PDB file of C-alpha atoms in Angstrom:
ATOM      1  CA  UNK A  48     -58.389  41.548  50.451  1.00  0.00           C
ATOM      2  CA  UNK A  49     -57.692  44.299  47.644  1.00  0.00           C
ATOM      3  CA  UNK A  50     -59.544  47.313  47.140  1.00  0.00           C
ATOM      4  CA  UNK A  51     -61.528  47.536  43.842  1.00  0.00           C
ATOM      5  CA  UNK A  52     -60.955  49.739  41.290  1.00  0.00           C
ATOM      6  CA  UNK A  53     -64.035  51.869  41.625  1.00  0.00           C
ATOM      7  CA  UNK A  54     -67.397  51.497  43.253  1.00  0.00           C
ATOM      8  CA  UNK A  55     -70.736  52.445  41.674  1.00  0.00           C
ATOM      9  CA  UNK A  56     -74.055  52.970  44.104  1.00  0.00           C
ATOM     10  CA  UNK A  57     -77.269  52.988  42.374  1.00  0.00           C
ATOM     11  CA  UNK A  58     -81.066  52.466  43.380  1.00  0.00           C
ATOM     12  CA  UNK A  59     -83.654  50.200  41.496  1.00  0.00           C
ATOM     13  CA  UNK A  60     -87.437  50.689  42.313  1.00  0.00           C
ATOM     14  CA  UNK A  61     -89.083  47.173  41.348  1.00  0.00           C
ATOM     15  CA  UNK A  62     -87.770  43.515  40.848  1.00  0.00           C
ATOM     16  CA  UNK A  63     -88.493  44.408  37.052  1.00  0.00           C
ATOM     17  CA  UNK A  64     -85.883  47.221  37.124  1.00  0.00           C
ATOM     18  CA  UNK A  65     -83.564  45.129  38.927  1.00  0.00           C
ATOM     19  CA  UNK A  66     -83.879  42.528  36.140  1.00  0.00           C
ATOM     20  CA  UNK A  67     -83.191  44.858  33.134  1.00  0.00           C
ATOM     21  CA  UNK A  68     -80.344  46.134  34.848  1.00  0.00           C
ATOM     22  CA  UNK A  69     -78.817  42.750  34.994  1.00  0.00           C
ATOM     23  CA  UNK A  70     -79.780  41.984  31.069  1.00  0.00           C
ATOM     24  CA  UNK A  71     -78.090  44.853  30.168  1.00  0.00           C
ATOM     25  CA  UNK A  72     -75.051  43.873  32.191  1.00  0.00           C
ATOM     26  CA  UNK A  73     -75.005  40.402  30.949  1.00  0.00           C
ATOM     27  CA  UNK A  74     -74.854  41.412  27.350  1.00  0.00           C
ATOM     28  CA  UNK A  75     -71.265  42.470  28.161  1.00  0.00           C
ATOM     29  CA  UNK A  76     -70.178  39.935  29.738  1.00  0.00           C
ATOM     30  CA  UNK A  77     -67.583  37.672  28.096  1.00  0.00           C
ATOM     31  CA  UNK A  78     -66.222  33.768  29.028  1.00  0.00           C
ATOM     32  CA  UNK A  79     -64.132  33.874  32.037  1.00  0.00           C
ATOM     33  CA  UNK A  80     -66.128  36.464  33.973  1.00  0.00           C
ATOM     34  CA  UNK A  81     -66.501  36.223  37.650  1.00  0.00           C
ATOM     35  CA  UNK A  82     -69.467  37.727  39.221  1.00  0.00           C
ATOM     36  CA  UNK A  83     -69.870  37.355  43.006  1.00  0.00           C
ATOM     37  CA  UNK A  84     -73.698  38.349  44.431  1.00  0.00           C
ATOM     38  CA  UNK A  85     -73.695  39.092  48.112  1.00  0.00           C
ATOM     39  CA  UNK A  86     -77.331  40.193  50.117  1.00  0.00           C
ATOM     40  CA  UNK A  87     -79.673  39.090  52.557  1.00  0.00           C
ATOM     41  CA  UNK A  88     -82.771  36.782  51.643  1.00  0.00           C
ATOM     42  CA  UNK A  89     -85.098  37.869  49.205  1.00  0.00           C
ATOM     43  CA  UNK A  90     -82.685  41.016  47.990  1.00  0.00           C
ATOM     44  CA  UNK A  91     -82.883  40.255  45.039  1.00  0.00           C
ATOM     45  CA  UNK A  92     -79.972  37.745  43.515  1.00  0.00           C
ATOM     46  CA  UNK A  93     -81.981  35.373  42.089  1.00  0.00           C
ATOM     47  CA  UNK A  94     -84.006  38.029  40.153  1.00  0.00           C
ATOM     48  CA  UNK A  95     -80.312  39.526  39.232  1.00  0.00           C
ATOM     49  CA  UNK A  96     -79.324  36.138  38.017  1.00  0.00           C
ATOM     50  CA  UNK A  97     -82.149  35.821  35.450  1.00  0.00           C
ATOM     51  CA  UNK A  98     -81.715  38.979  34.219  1.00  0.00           C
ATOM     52  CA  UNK A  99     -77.976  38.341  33.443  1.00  0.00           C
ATOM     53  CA  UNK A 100     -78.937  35.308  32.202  1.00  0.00           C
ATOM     54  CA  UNK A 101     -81.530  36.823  29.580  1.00  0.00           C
ATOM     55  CA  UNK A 102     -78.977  39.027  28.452  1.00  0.00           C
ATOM     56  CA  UNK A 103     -76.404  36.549  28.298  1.00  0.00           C
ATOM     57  CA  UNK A 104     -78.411  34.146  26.043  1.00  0.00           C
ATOM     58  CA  UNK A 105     -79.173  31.184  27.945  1.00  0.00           C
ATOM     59  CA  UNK A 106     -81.594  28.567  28.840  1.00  0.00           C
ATOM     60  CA  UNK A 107     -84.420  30.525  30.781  1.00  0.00           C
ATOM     61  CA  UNK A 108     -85.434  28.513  34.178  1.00  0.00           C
ATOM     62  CA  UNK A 109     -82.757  30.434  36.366  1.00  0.00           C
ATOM     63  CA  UNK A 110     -83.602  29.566  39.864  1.00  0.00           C
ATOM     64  CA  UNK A 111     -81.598  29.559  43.247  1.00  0.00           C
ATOM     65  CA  UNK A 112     -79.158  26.433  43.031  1.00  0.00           C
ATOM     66  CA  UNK A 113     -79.282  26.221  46.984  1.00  0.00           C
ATOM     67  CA  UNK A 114     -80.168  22.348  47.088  1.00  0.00           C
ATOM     68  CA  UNK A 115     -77.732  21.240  44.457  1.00  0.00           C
ATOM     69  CA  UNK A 116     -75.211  24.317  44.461  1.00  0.00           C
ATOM     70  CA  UNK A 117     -73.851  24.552  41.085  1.00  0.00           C
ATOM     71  CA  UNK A 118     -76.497  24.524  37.451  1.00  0.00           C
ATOM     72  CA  UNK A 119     -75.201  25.037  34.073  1.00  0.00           C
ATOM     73  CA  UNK A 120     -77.362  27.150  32.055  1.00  0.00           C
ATOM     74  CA  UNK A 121     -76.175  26.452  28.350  1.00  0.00           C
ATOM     75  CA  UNK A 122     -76.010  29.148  25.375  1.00  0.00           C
ATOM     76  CA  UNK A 123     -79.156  29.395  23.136  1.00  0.00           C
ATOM     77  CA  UNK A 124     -77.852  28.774  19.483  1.00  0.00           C
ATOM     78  CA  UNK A 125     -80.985  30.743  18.230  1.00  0.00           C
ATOM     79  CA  UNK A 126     -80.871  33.628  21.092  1.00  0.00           C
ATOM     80  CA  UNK A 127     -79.411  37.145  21.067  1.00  0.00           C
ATOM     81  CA  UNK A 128     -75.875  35.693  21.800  1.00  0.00           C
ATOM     82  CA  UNK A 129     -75.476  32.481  19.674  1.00  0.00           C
ATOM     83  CA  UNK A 130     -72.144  30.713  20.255  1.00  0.00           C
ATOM     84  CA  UNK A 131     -71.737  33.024  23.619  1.00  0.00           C
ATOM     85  CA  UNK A 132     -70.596  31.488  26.953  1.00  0.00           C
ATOM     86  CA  UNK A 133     -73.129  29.126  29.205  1.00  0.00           C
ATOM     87  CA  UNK A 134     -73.931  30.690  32.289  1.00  0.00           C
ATOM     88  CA  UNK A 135     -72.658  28.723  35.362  1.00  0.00           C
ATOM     89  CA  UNK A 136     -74.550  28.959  38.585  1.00  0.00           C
ATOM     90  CA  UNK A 137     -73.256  28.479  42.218  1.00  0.00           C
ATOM     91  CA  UNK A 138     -74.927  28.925  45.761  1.00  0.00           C
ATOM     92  CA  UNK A 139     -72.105  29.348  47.613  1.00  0.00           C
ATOM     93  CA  UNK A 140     -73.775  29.639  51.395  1.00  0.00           C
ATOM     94  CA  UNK A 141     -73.439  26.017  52.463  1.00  0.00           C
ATOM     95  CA  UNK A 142     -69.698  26.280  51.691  1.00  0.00           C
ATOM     96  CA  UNK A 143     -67.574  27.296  54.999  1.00  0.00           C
ATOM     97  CA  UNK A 144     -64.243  27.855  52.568  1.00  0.00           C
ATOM     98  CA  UNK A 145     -62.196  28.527  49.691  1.00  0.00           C
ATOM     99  CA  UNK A 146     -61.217  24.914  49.884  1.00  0.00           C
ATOM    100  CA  UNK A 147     -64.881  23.623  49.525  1.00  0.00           C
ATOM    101  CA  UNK A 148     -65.483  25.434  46.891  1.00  0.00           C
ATOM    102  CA  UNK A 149     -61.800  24.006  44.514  1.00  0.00           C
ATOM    103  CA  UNK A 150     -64.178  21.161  45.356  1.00  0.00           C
ATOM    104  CA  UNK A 151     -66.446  21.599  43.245  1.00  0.00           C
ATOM    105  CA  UNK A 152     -64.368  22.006  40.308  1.00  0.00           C
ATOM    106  CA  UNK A 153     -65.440  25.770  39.228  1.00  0.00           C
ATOM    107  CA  UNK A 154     -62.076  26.139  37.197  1.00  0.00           C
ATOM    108  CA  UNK A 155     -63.257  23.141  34.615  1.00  0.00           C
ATOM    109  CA  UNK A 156     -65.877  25.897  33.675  1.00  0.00           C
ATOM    110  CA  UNK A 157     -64.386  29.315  34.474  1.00  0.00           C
ATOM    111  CA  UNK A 158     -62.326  30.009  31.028  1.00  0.00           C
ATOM    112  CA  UNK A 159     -65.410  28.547  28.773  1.00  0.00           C
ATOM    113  CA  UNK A 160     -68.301  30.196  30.875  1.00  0.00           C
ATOM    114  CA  UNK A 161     -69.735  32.851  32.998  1.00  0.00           C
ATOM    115  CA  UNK A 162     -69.489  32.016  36.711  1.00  0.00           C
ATOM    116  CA  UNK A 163     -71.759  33.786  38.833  1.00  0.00           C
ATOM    117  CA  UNK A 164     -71.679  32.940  42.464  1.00  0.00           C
ATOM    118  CA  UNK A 165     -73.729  33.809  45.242  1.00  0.00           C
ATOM    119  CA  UNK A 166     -72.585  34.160  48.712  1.00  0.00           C
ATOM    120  CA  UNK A 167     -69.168  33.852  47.056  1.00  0.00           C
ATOM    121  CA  UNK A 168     -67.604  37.087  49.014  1.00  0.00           C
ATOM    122  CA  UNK A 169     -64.288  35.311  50.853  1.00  0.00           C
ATOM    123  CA  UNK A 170     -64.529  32.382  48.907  1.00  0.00           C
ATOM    124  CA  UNK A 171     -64.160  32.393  45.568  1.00  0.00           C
ATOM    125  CA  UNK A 172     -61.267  35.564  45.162  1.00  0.00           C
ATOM    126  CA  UNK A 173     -58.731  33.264  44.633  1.00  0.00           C
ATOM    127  CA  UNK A 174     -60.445  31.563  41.298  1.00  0.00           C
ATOM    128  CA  UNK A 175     -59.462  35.111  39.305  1.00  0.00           C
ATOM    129  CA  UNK A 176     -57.425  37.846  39.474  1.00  0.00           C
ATOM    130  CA  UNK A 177     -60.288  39.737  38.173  1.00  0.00           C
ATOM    131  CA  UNK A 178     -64.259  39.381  39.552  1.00  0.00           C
ATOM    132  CA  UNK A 179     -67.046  42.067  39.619  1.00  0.00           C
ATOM    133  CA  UNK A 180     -68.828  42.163  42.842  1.00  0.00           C
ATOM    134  CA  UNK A 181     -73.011  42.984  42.734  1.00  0.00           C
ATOM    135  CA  UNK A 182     -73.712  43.619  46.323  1.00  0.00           C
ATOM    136  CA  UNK A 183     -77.882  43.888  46.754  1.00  0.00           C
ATOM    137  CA  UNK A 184     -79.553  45.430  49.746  1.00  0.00           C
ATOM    138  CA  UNK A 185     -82.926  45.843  50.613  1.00  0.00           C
ATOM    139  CA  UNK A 186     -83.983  49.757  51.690  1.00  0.00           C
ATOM    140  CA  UNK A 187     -85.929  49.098  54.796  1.00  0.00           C
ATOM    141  CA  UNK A 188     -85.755  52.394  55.646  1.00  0.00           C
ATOM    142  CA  UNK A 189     -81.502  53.676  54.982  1.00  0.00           C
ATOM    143  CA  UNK A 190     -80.996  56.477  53.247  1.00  0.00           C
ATOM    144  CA  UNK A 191     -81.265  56.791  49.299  1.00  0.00           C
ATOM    145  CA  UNK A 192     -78.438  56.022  47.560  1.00  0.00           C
ATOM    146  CA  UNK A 193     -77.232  58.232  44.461  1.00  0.00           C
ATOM    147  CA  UNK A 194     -78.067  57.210  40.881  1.00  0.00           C
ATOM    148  CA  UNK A 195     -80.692  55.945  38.930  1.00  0.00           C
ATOM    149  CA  UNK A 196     -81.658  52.975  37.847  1.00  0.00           C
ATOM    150  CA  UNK A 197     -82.540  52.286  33.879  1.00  0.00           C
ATOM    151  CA  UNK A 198     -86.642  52.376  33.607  1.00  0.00           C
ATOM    152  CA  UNK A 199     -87.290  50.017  30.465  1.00  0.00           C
ATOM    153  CA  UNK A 200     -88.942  46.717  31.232  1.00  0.00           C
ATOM    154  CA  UNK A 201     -87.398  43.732  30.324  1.00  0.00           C
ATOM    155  CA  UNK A 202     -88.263  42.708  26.953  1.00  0.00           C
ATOM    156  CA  UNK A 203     -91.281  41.077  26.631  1.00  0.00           C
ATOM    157  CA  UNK A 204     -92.681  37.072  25.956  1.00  0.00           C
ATOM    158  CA  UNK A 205     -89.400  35.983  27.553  1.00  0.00           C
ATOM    159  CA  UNK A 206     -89.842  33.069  29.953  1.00  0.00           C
ATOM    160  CA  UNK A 207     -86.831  33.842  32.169  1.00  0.00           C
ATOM    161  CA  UNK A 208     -88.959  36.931  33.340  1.00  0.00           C
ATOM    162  CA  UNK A 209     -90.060  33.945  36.433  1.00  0.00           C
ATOM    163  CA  UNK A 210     -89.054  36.271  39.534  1.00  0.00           C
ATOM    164  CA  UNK A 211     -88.307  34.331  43.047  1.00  0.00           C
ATOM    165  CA  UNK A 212     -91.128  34.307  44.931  1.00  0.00           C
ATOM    166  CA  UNK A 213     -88.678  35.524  48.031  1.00  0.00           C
ATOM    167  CA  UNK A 214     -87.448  38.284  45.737  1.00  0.00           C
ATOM    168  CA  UNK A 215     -89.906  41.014  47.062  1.00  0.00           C
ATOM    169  CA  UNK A 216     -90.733  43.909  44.929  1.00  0.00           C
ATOM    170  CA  UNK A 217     -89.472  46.715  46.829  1.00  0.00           C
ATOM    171  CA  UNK A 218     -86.293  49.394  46.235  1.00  0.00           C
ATOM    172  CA  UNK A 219     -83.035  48.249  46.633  1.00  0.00           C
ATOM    173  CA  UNK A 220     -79.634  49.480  46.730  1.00  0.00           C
ATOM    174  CA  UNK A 221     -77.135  48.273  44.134  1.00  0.00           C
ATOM    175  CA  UNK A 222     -73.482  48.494  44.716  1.00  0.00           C
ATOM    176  CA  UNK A 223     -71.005  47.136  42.057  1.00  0.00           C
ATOM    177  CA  UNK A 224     -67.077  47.121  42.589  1.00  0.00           C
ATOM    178  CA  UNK A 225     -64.864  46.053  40.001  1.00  0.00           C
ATOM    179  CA  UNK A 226     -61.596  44.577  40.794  1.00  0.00           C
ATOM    180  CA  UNK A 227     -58.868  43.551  38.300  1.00  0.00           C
ATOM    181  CA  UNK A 228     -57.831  44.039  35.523  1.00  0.00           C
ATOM    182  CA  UNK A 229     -61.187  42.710  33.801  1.00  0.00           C
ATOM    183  CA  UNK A 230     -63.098  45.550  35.865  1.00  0.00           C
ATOM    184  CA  UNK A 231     -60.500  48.271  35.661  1.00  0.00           C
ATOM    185  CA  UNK A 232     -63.090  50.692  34.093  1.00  0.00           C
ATOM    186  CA  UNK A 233     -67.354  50.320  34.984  1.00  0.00           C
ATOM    187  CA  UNK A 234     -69.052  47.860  32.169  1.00  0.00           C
ATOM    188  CA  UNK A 235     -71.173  50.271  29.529  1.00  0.00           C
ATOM    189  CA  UNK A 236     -74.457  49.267  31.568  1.00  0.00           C
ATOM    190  CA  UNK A 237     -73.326  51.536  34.598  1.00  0.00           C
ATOM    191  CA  UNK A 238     -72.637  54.734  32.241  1.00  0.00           C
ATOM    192  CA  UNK A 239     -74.414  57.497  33.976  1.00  0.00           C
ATOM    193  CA  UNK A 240     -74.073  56.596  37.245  1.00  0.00           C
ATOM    194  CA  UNK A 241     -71.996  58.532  39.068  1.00  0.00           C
ATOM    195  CA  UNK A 242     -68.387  57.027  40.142  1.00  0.00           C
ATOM    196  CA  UNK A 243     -67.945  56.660  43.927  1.00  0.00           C
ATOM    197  CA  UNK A 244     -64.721  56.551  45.833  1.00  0.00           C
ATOM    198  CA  UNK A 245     -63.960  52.717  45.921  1.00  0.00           C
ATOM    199  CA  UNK A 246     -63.704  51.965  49.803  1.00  0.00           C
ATOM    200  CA  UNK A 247     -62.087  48.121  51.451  1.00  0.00           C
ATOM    201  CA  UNK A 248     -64.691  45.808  51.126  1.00  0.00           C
ATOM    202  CA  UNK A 249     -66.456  44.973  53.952  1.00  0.00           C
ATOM    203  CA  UNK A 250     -68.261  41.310  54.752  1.00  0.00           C
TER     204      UNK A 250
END
């Protein structure tokens, strides 16, 4: 696999924080962006998701898309990104390849949308020659990473604020690689945080 292009390491203190990190990713991201979320149960992807969603622009009701592994999550003509790209969500875990998932047709979508996919790591590379990979680890315990998260709250009356109930609200770790051309530099949302020395990813 290649190495990325730099690696950022940050910490987030509440499921909250976690979310407005993600909104202010999301209003950056452009169709044809590949995001691929890799953690444990209850890390935190789900909660990630949501947030990118809300700052994407999309229909709020973001949940985990285990059972039926893909859901489209249209553009809001009267949210903060009218005529923006629909958010398209995968569950990758069920899927033992990079065949399984050309099965479910991802590159119908990919040019028109944003693709995030979680559990994607070793199976959805091939689908661009540019992804951005959120990796999301619960602290139990390790050693604080450097970095801070961004403190603002989400903004408020927004109904995709609906955390997963397995998303516990606890500090995580946040590592973000960026591979490709796409992800040559960090997105504006990571300014501030200091720039790590981007290592071989790791499953």
């Amino acid at each position: 696999m290649s190495h990325p292009a730099w690696q950022r390491t940050l910490e987030v203190g509440t499921a909250e924080q976690t979310h407005a990190l993600a909104a202010g990713l999301g209003a950056e991201l452009q169709a044809g962006d590949l995001l691929v979320l890799s953690g444990e149960l209850g890390a935190g992807k789900t909660t990630f998701t949501q947030g990118l969603g809300e700052g994407l622009g999309v229909r709020a009701g973001i949940i985990s898309p285990t059972f039926v592994l893909v859901r489209i999550h249209p553009n809001l003509p009267d949210g903060p990104r009218p005529g923006g790209p629909d958010l398209v969500h995968v569950d990758a875990y069920r899927l033992a390849s990079a065949s399984e998932i050309d099965d479910i047709d991802l590159e119908n979508t990919m040019d028109s949308a944003v693709t995030v996919v979680e559990w994607g790591r070793g199976r959805v590379e091939h689908l661009s020659e540019s992804r951005l990979e959120v990796e999301l680890q619960r602290r139990l315990g390790s050693a604080q990473p450097s970095g801070t998260a961004p403190s603002g709250p989400a903004q408020p009356g927004t109904d995709v604020l609906d955390f997963d109930t397995d998303d516990a609200d606890e500090p995580r770790t946040v590592v973000f690689r960026g591979f490709g051309p796409r992800w040559a530099e960090p997105p504006a949302a990571l300014a501030g945080i200091p720039d790590l020395p981007a290592t071989t990813e790791t499953d």
